[in-house]
Amino acid sequence: MTDDTHPDFTPAPDDVVWDLPGDGPQRTSLLVLPHAGGNAHAYAEWRRYLPADVRLLIGQYPGRGARFAEDLPRTIADLAGPVVASLPAGTTEDLVVLGHSMGSLVAFEVVRALQTAGRTPRALVASACRAPFLANPCAVHPERLDDDELVAAIKARGGTDDGILDEPELREIIVPSIRADFAIDDVYRCEESAARVDCPVTVIGGDADPVAPAASLDRWAEITDRAFATHVLPGGHFYFQQQLPAFFSVLGPVLDPARAPGGPVPASAAA
């Protein structure tokens, strides 16, 4: 096993980016970047909601899964950089990058990095998040909270299995990465002049989300001169959890521009 305390340690690419292809030739790749405190496992079920010709890629951040022994992230670059470096060959030829909550900011930085390298993705999808040039209006301040207070704050947002948070041994494992992610999310802000991407942007949110209110989502339009669309679905910060078919019905035209908006969910999404 590689010594991950070595300064030159680099995680295995398939530990950083999970690769879950569908059956047959892969037309498009969808890269998903998890929320603060989240991990790749939380999004693996998305595979069954995607068409067979869409390759699902999911970022796994330091401090969780096979990357558990790595140093915890301290900046947004610690989250985005390894993902960019670990993308499977050929995936940027027709790549859609999607993030949820803090993951939207990571997705934005991934797109910017790929753009700088001359590999601009086809589209960026931001879910339940402020525009990257805005200050965080719902900072958690994990440095001020003990573990119980931090867990209470996480439960209030949803998105994490309360059973895990209530199990002392499991909580001890996951709370450090949650602290690290929220510390990054609290302070992240891209200079407005630099907050630009050269691809279409789609933003999706919940109509009752207190963290990223629906009325604020249109600010993402300011980062692109390409096509822009906003979609608001019923629900809170993790609005999609109870309505994945509706969520993927919105996402479908982004993955396949030839598909008419509001079209049927792909057959592979059937229960």
mmCIF file of C-alpha atoms in Angstrom:
data_model
loop_
_atom_site.group_PDB
_atom_site.id
_atom_site.type_symbol
_atom_site.label_atom_id
_atom_site.label_comp_id
_atom_site.label_asym_id
_atom_site.label_seq_id
_atom_site.Cartn_x
_atom_site.Cartn_y
_atom_site.Cartn_z
ATOM 1 C CA MET A 1 0.000 0.000 0.000
ATOM 2 C CA THR A 2 1.249 3.470 -0.808
ATOM 3 C CA ASP A 3 2.337 5.526 2.202
ATOM 4 C CA ASP A 4 -0.152 8.398 2.151
ATOM 5 C CA THR A 5 1.921 10.381 4.661
ATOM 6 C CA HIS A 6 4.616 10.838 1.989
ATOM 7 C CA PRO A 7 4.626 14.413 0.643
ATOM 8 C CA ASP A 8 4.413 13.115 -2.926
ATOM 9 C CA PHE A 9 1.462 10.841 -2.207
ATOM 10 C CA THR A 10 -1.156 10.877 -4.952
ATOM 11 C CA PRO A 11 -4.426 8.959 -4.471
ATOM 12 C CA ALA A 12 -5.454 6.394 -7.053
ATOM 13 C CA PRO A 13 -7.618 8.046 -9.730
ATOM 14 C CA ASP A 14 -10.457 5.563 -9.246
ATOM 15 C CA ASP A 15 -10.525 6.433 -5.525
ATOM 16 C CA VAL A 16 -10.959 10.113 -6.405
ATOM 17 C CA VAL A 17 -13.466 9.726 -9.238
ATOM 18 C CA TRP A 18 -15.852 6.783 -9.179
ATOM 19 C CA ASP A 19 -16.605 5.538 -12.678
ATOM 20 C CA LEU A 20 -20.076 3.996 -13.108
ATOM 21 C CA PRO A 21 -20.687 3.547 -16.839
ATOM 22 C CA GLY A 22 -23.943 2.359 -18.302
ATOM 23 C CA ASP A 23 -24.347 -0.457 -20.781
ATOM 24 C CA GLY A 24 -23.062 -0.017 -24.292
ATOM 25 C CA PRO A 25 -21.229 2.936 -25.897
ATOM 26 C CA GLN A 26 -20.999 5.992 -23.652
ATOM 27 C CA ARG A 27 -22.264 9.169 -25.329
ATOM 28 C CA THR A 28 -21.955 11.650 -22.455
ATOM 29 C CA SER A 29 -20.232 11.761 -19.073
ATOM 30 C CA LEU A 30 -21.934 13.285 -16.014
ATOM 31 C CA LEU A 31 -19.519 14.268 -13.242
ATOM 32 C CA VAL A 32 -21.230 14.747 -9.852
ATOM 33 C CA LEU A 33 -19.578 16.638 -6.984
ATOM 34 C CA PRO A 34 -21.101 15.978 -3.531
ATOM 35 C CA HIS A 35 -22.336 18.421 -0.917
ATOM 36 C CA ALA A 36 -20.400 19.454 2.205
ATOM 37 C CA GLY A 37 -19.905 16.378 4.360
ATOM 38 C CA GLY A 38 -21.130 14.195 1.515
ATOM 39 C CA ASN A 39 -19.450 11.311 -0.253
ATOM 40 C CA ALA A 40 -19.671 9.368 -3.483
ATOM 41 C CA HIS A 41 -21.873 6.670 -1.937
ATOM 42 C CA ALA A 42 -24.714 9.178 -1.553
ATOM 43 C CA TYR A 43 -24.955 9.636 -5.329
ATOM 44 C CA ALA A 44 -24.270 6.110 -6.596
ATOM 45 C CA GLU A 45 -28.008 5.393 -6.855
ATOM 46 C CA TRP A 46 -28.214 8.015 -9.591
ATOM 47 C CA ARG A 47 -26.861 5.373 -11.991
ATOM 48 C CA ARG A 48 -30.287 3.763 -12.376
ATOM 49 C CA TYR A 49 -31.921 7.089 -13.266
ATOM 50 C CA LEU A 50 -29.561 7.798 -16.148
ATOM 51 C CA PRO A 51 -29.756 6.569 -19.736
ATOM 52 C CA ALA A 52 -27.501 3.619 -20.516
ATOM 53 C CA ASP A 53 -25.289 5.776 -22.752
ATOM 54 C CA VAL A 54 -24.445 8.271 -19.981
ATOM 55 C CA ARG A 55 -21.308 7.544 -17.983
ATOM 56 C CA LEU A 56 -21.732 8.508 -14.310
ATOM 57 C CA LEU A 57 -18.636 9.872 -12.573
ATOM 58 C CA ILE A 58 -18.740 10.836 -8.880
ATOM 59 C CA GLY A 59 -16.089 12.769 -6.991
ATOM 60 C CA GLN A 60 -14.873 11.421 -3.657
ATOM 61 C CA TYR A 61 -13.300 14.042 -1.388
ATOM 62 C CA PRO A 62 -10.319 13.528 0.976
ATOM 63 C CA GLY A 63 -11.123 12.103 4.407
ATOM 64 C CA ARG A 64 -13.780 9.633 3.325
ATOM 65 C CA GLY A 65 -14.057 6.227 1.689
ATOM 66 C CA ALA A 66 -10.777 4.935 0.293
ATOM 67 C CA ARG A 67 -9.364 8.450 0.873
ATOM 68 C CA PHE A 68 -10.094 8.383 4.594
ATOM 69 C CA ALA A 69 -6.429 8.426 5.676
ATOM 70 C CA GLU A 70 -5.573 11.487 3.573
ATOM 71 C CA ASP A 71 -5.226 14.922 5.091
ATOM 72 C CA LEU A 72 -8.570 16.690 5.343
ATOM 73 C CA PRO A 73 -9.215 19.403 2.723
ATOM 74 C CA ARG A 74 -8.470 22.997 3.673
ATOM 75 C CA THR A 75 -9.361 24.847 0.476
ATOM 76 C CA ILE A 76 -11.650 24.427 -2.498
ATOM 77 C CA ALA A 77 -8.552 23.507 -4.530
ATOM 78 C CA ASP A 78 -8.041 20.461 -2.280
ATOM 79 C CA LEU A 79 -11.485 19.271 -3.408
ATOM 80 C CA ALA A 80 -11.425 20.235 -7.082
ATOM 81 C CA GLY A 81 -7.787 19.670 -8.041
ATOM 82 C CA PRO A 82 -7.602 15.892 -7.516
ATOM 83 C CA VAL A 83 -10.913 15.448 -9.370
ATOM 84 C CA VAL A 84 -9.580 17.261 -12.429
ATOM 85 C CA ALA A 85 -6.381 15.208 -12.301
ATOM 86 C CA SER A 86 -8.292 11.918 -11.939
ATOM 87 C CA LEU A 87 -10.891 12.201 -14.685
ATOM 88 C CA PRO A 88 -10.841 9.065 -16.858
ATOM 89 C CA ALA A 89 -9.390 9.499 -20.329
ATOM 90 C CA GLY A 90 -11.839 10.859 -22.872
ATOM 91 C CA THR A 91 -14.458 12.098 -20.437
ATOM 92 C CA THR A 92 -13.994 15.793 -21.220
ATOM 93 C CA GLU A 93 -14.998 15.336 -24.854
ATOM 94 C CA ASP A 94 -18.689 15.520 -23.875
ATOM 95 C CA LEU A 95 -18.767 16.245 -20.163
ATOM 96 C CA VAL A 96 -21.491 17.754 -17.995
ATOM 97 C CA VAL A 97 -20.324 18.811 -14.516
ATOM 98 C CA LEU A 98 -22.911 18.928 -11.726
ATOM 99 C CA GLY A 99 -22.581 19.805 -8.062
ATOM 100 C CA HIS A 100 -25.003 19.929 -5.173
ATOM 101 C CA SER A 101 -24.744 22.644 -2.497
ATOM 102 C CA MET A 102 -21.016 23.172 -1.772
ATOM 103 C CA GLY A 103 -20.420 20.676 -4.570
ATOM 104 C CA SER A 104 -21.696 23.325 -6.996
ATOM 105 C CA LEU A 105 -18.747 25.521 -6.037
ATOM 106 C CA VAL A 106 -16.400 22.566 -6.502
ATOM 107 C CA ALA A 107 -18.047 21.909 -9.885
ATOM 108 C CA PHE A 108 -17.529 25.550 -10.855
ATOM 109 C CA GLU A 109 -13.829 25.305 -9.991
ATOM 110 C CA VAL A 110 -13.508 22.022 -11.893
ATOM 111 C CA VAL A 111 -15.022 23.679 -14.968
ATOM 112 C CA ARG A 112 -12.683 26.666 -14.623
ATOM 113 C CA ALA A 113 -9.643 24.375 -14.344
ATOM 114 C CA LEU A 114 -10.668 22.325 -17.368
ATOM 115 C CA GLN A 115 -11.383 25.514 -19.290
ATOM 116 C CA THR A 116 -7.894 26.840 -18.505
ATOM 117 C CA ALA A 117 -6.493 23.563 -19.843
ATOM 118 C CA GLY A 118 -8.456 23.977 -23.078
ATOM 119 C CA ARG A 119 -10.941 21.227 -22.173
ATOM 120 C CA THR A 120 -14.107 23.200 -21.449
ATOM 121 C CA PRO A 121 -17.027 20.905 -20.474
ATOM 122 C CA ARG A 122 -20.260 21.028 -22.403
ATOM 123 C CA ALA A 123 -22.321 22.307 -19.465
ATOM 124 C CA LEU A 124 -22.296 23.192 -15.769
ATOM 125 C CA VAL A 125 -25.232 22.317 -13.516
ATOM 126 C CA ALA A 126 -25.435 23.951 -10.072
ATOM 127 C CA SER A 127 -27.885 22.633 -7.493
ATOM 128 C CA ALA A 128 -29.001 24.408 -4.316
ATOM 129 C CA CYS A 129 -26.114 26.821 -4.048
ATOM 130 C CA ARG A 130 -25.287 30.513 -4.116
ATOM 131 C CA ALA A 131 -23.458 31.931 -7.114
ATOM 132 C CA PRO A 132 -19.674 31.599 -6.631
ATOM 133 C CA PHE A 133 -18.990 35.339 -6.398
ATOM 134 C CA LEU A 134 -21.408 35.774 -3.479
ATOM 135 C CA ALA A 135 -20.507 35.522 0.192
ATOM 136 C CA ASN A 136 -22.027 32.566 2.014
ATOM 137 C CA PRO A 137 -25.324 33.817 3.513
ATOM 138 C CA CYS A 138 -25.724 30.688 5.687
ATOM 139 C CA ALA A 139 -22.269 30.101 7.126
ATOM 140 C CA VAL A 140 -22.150 27.260 9.650
ATOM 141 C CA HIS A 141 -18.989 28.365 11.552
ATOM 142 C CA PRO A 142 -17.991 24.823 12.549
ATOM 143 C CA GLU A 143 -15.045 26.160 14.532
ATOM 144 C CA ARG A 144 -17.529 27.634 17.014
ATOM 145 C CA LEU A 145 -19.547 24.436 17.440
ATOM 146 C CA ASP A 146 -18.895 21.322 19.472
ATOM 147 C CA ASP A 147 -19.728 17.981 17.887
ATOM 148 C CA ASP A 148 -23.307 17.908 19.187
ATOM 149 C CA GLU A 149 -24.002 21.411 17.919
ATOM 150 C CA LEU A 150 -22.462 20.635 14.542
ATOM 151 C CA VAL A 151 -24.504 17.450 14.209
ATOM 152 C CA ALA A 152 -27.663 19.417 15.032
ATOM 153 C CA ALA A 153 -26.800 21.918 12.290
ATOM 154 C CA ILE A 154 -26.267 19.099 9.788
ATOM 155 C CA LYS A 155 -29.551 17.444 10.688
ATOM 156 C CA ALA A 156 -31.351 20.744 10.172
ATOM 157 C CA ARG A 157 -30.107 20.882 6.583
ATOM 158 C CA GLY A 158 -30.945 17.249 5.827
ATOM 159 C CA GLY A 159 -29.088 15.076 3.374
ATOM 160 C CA THR A 160 -27.323 12.891 5.946
ATOM 161 C CA ASP A 161 -28.710 9.725 7.493
ATOM 162 C CA ASP A 162 -29.565 10.686 11.079
ATOM 163 C CA GLY A 163 -28.836 7.121 12.133
ATOM 164 C CA ILE A 164 -25.198 7.608 11.155
ATOM 165 C CA LEU A 165 -24.994 10.889 13.022
ATOM 166 C CA ASP A 166 -26.534 9.301 16.105
ATOM 167 C CA GLU A 167 -24.071 6.389 16.191
ATOM 168 C CA PRO A 168 -21.057 7.533 18.275
ATOM 169 C CA GLU A 169 -18.426 5.449 16.481
ATOM 170 C CA LEU A 170 -19.654 6.405 13.015
ATOM 171 C CA ARG A 171 -20.061 10.040 14.002
ATOM 172 C CA GLU A 172 -16.463 10.137 15.187
ATOM 173 C CA ILE A 173 -15.406 9.024 11.714
ATOM 174 C CA ILE A 174 -17.480 11.452 9.636
ATOM 175 C CA VAL A 175 -17.614 14.628 11.752
ATOM 176 C CA PRO A 176 -14.013 15.713 10.938
ATOM 177 C CA SER A 177 -14.706 15.734 7.199
ATOM 178 C CA ILE A 178 -17.977 17.589 7.773
ATOM 179 C CA ARG A 179 -16.092 20.234 9.762
ATOM 180 C CA ALA A 180 -13.482 20.562 7.041
ATOM 181 C CA ASP A 181 -16.034 20.930 4.242
ATOM 182 C CA PHE A 182 -18.132 23.521 6.024
ATOM 183 C CA ALA A 183 -15.040 25.546 6.916
ATOM 184 C CA ILE A 184 -14.264 25.689 3.182
ATOM 185 C CA ASP A 185 -17.845 26.480 2.187
ATOM 186 C CA ASP A 186 -18.111 29.226 4.813
ATOM 187 C CA VAL A 187 -15.307 31.333 3.345
ATOM 188 C CA TYR A 188 -15.247 30.438 -0.340
ATOM 189 C CA ARG A 189 -15.830 33.335 -2.675
ATOM 190 C CA CYS A 190 -14.540 33.818 -6.207
ATOM 191 C CA GLU A 191 -13.674 37.321 -7.350
ATOM 192 C CA GLU A 192 -16.535 38.484 -9.543
ATOM 193 C CA SER A 193 -14.213 39.381 -12.422
ATOM 194 C CA ALA A 194 -12.829 35.815 -12.408
ATOM 195 C CA ALA A 195 -16.162 34.055 -11.945
ATOM 196 C CA ARG A 196 -16.714 33.163 -15.578
ATOM 197 C CA VAL A 197 -17.240 29.934 -17.502
ATOM 198 C CA ASP A 198 -17.503 29.485 -21.243
ATOM 199 C CA CYS A 199 -20.301 26.930 -21.265
ATOM 200 C CA PRO A 200 -24.070 26.848 -20.689
ATOM 201 C CA VAL A 201 -25.194 26.897 -17.063
ATOM 202 C CA THR A 202 -28.302 25.311 -15.571
ATOM 203 C CA VAL A 203 -29.334 25.938 -11.967
ATOM 204 C CA ILE A 204 -31.809 23.824 -10.005
ATOM 205 C CA GLY A 205 -33.132 24.447 -6.503
ATOM 206 C CA GLY A 206 -35.931 23.856 -4.051
ATOM 207 C CA ASP A 207 -38.747 26.321 -3.507
ATOM 208 C CA ALA A 208 -38.422 26.037 0.291
ATOM 209 C CA ASP A 209 -34.617 25.949 0.549
ATOM 210 C CA PRO A 210 -33.427 28.289 3.346
ATOM 211 C CA VAL A 211 -29.744 27.815 2.419
ATOM 212 C CA ALA A 212 -30.009 28.742 -1.262
ATOM 213 C CA PRO A 213 -33.362 30.512 -1.702
ATOM 214 C CA ALA A 214 -34.955 30.094 -5.109
ATOM 215 C CA ALA A 215 -34.999 33.863 -5.624
ATOM 216 C CA SER A 216 -31.175 33.946 -5.515
ATOM 217 C CA LEU A 217 -30.493 31.250 -8.098
ATOM 218 C CA ASP A 218 -30.672 33.565 -11.118
ATOM 219 C CA ARG A 219 -27.396 35.208 -10.021
ATOM 220 C CA TRP A 220 -25.624 32.245 -11.626
ATOM 221 C CA ALA A 221 -26.565 33.786 -14.984
ATOM 222 C CA GLU A 222 -23.827 36.367 -14.390
ATOM 223 C CA ILE A 223 -21.010 33.823 -14.797
ATOM 224 C CA THR A 224 -21.702 32.933 -18.445
ATOM 225 C CA ASP A 225 -22.539 34.449 -21.795
ATOM 226 C CA ARG A 226 -23.815 31.080 -22.953
ATOM 227 C CA ALA A 227 -27.300 29.655 -22.462
ATOM 228 C CA PHE A 228 -28.717 29.831 -18.946
ATOM 229 C CA ALA A 229 -31.738 28.182 -17.341
ATOM 230 C CA THR A 230 -33.198 28.004 -13.843
ATOM 231 C CA HIS A 231 -35.536 25.295 -12.536
ATOM 232 C CA VAL A 232 -37.261 25.302 -9.155
ATOM 233 C CA LEU A 233 -38.746 22.097 -7.748
ATOM 234 C CA PRO A 234 -40.770 21.578 -4.564
ATOM 235 C CA GLY A 235 -38.669 20.973 -1.470
ATOM 236 C CA GLY A 236 -35.868 22.174 0.758
ATOM 237 C CA HIS A 237 -32.094 22.039 0.490
ATOM 238 C CA PHE A 238 -32.114 18.372 -0.555
ATOM 239 C CA TYR A 239 -35.251 18.793 -2.662
ATOM 240 C CA PHE A 240 -34.307 16.009 -5.097
ATOM 241 C CA GLN A 241 -34.214 13.196 -2.550
ATOM 242 C CA GLN A 242 -37.975 12.648 -2.606
ATOM 243 C CA GLN A 243 -38.378 13.264 -6.335
ATOM 244 C CA LEU A 244 -35.439 11.868 -8.263
ATOM 245 C CA PRO A 245 -37.547 11.116 -11.378
ATOM 246 C CA ALA A 246 -38.636 14.778 -11.558
ATOM 247 C CA PHE A 247 -35.058 15.917 -10.971
ATOM 248 C CA PHE A 248 -33.755 13.747 -13.804
ATOM 249 C CA SER A 249 -36.560 14.924 -16.057
ATOM 250 C CA VAL A 250 -35.121 18.432 -15.624
ATOM 251 C CA LEU A 251 -31.560 17.197 -16.056
ATOM 252 C CA GLY A 252 -32.367 15.121 -19.131
ATOM 253 C CA PRO A 253 -32.280 17.960 -21.721
ATOM 254 C CA VAL A 254 -28.885 19.075 -20.368
ATOM 255 C CA LEU A 255 -27.468 15.601 -20.906
ATOM 256 C CA ASP A 256 -29.162 15.309 -24.283
ATOM 257 C CA PRO A 257 -29.881 18.737 -25.856
ATOM 258 C CA ALA A 258 -31.992 17.076 -28.554
ATOM 259 C CA ARG A 259 -34.456 15.950 -25.921
ATOM 260 C CA ALA A 260 -37.488 18.204 -25.520
ATOM 261 C CA PRO A 261 -37.879 19.860 -22.076
ATOM 262 C CA GLY A 262 -40.326 18.006 -19.882
ATOM 263 C CA GLY A 263 -39.897 14.784 -21.797
ATOM 264 C CA PRO A 264 -40.345 11.409 -20.160
ATOM 265 C CA VAL A 265 -37.827 10.007 -17.707
ATOM 266 C CA PRO A 266 -35.617 7.417 -19.439
ATOM 267 C CA ALA A 267 -36.762 3.823 -19.213
ATOM 268 C CA SER A 268 -33.713 3.008 -17.081
ATOM 269 C CA ALA A 269 -35.184 5.240 -14.356
ATOM 270 C CA ALA A 270 -38.102 2.918 -13.809
ATOM 271 C CA ALA A 271 -38.205 1.495 -10.326
#
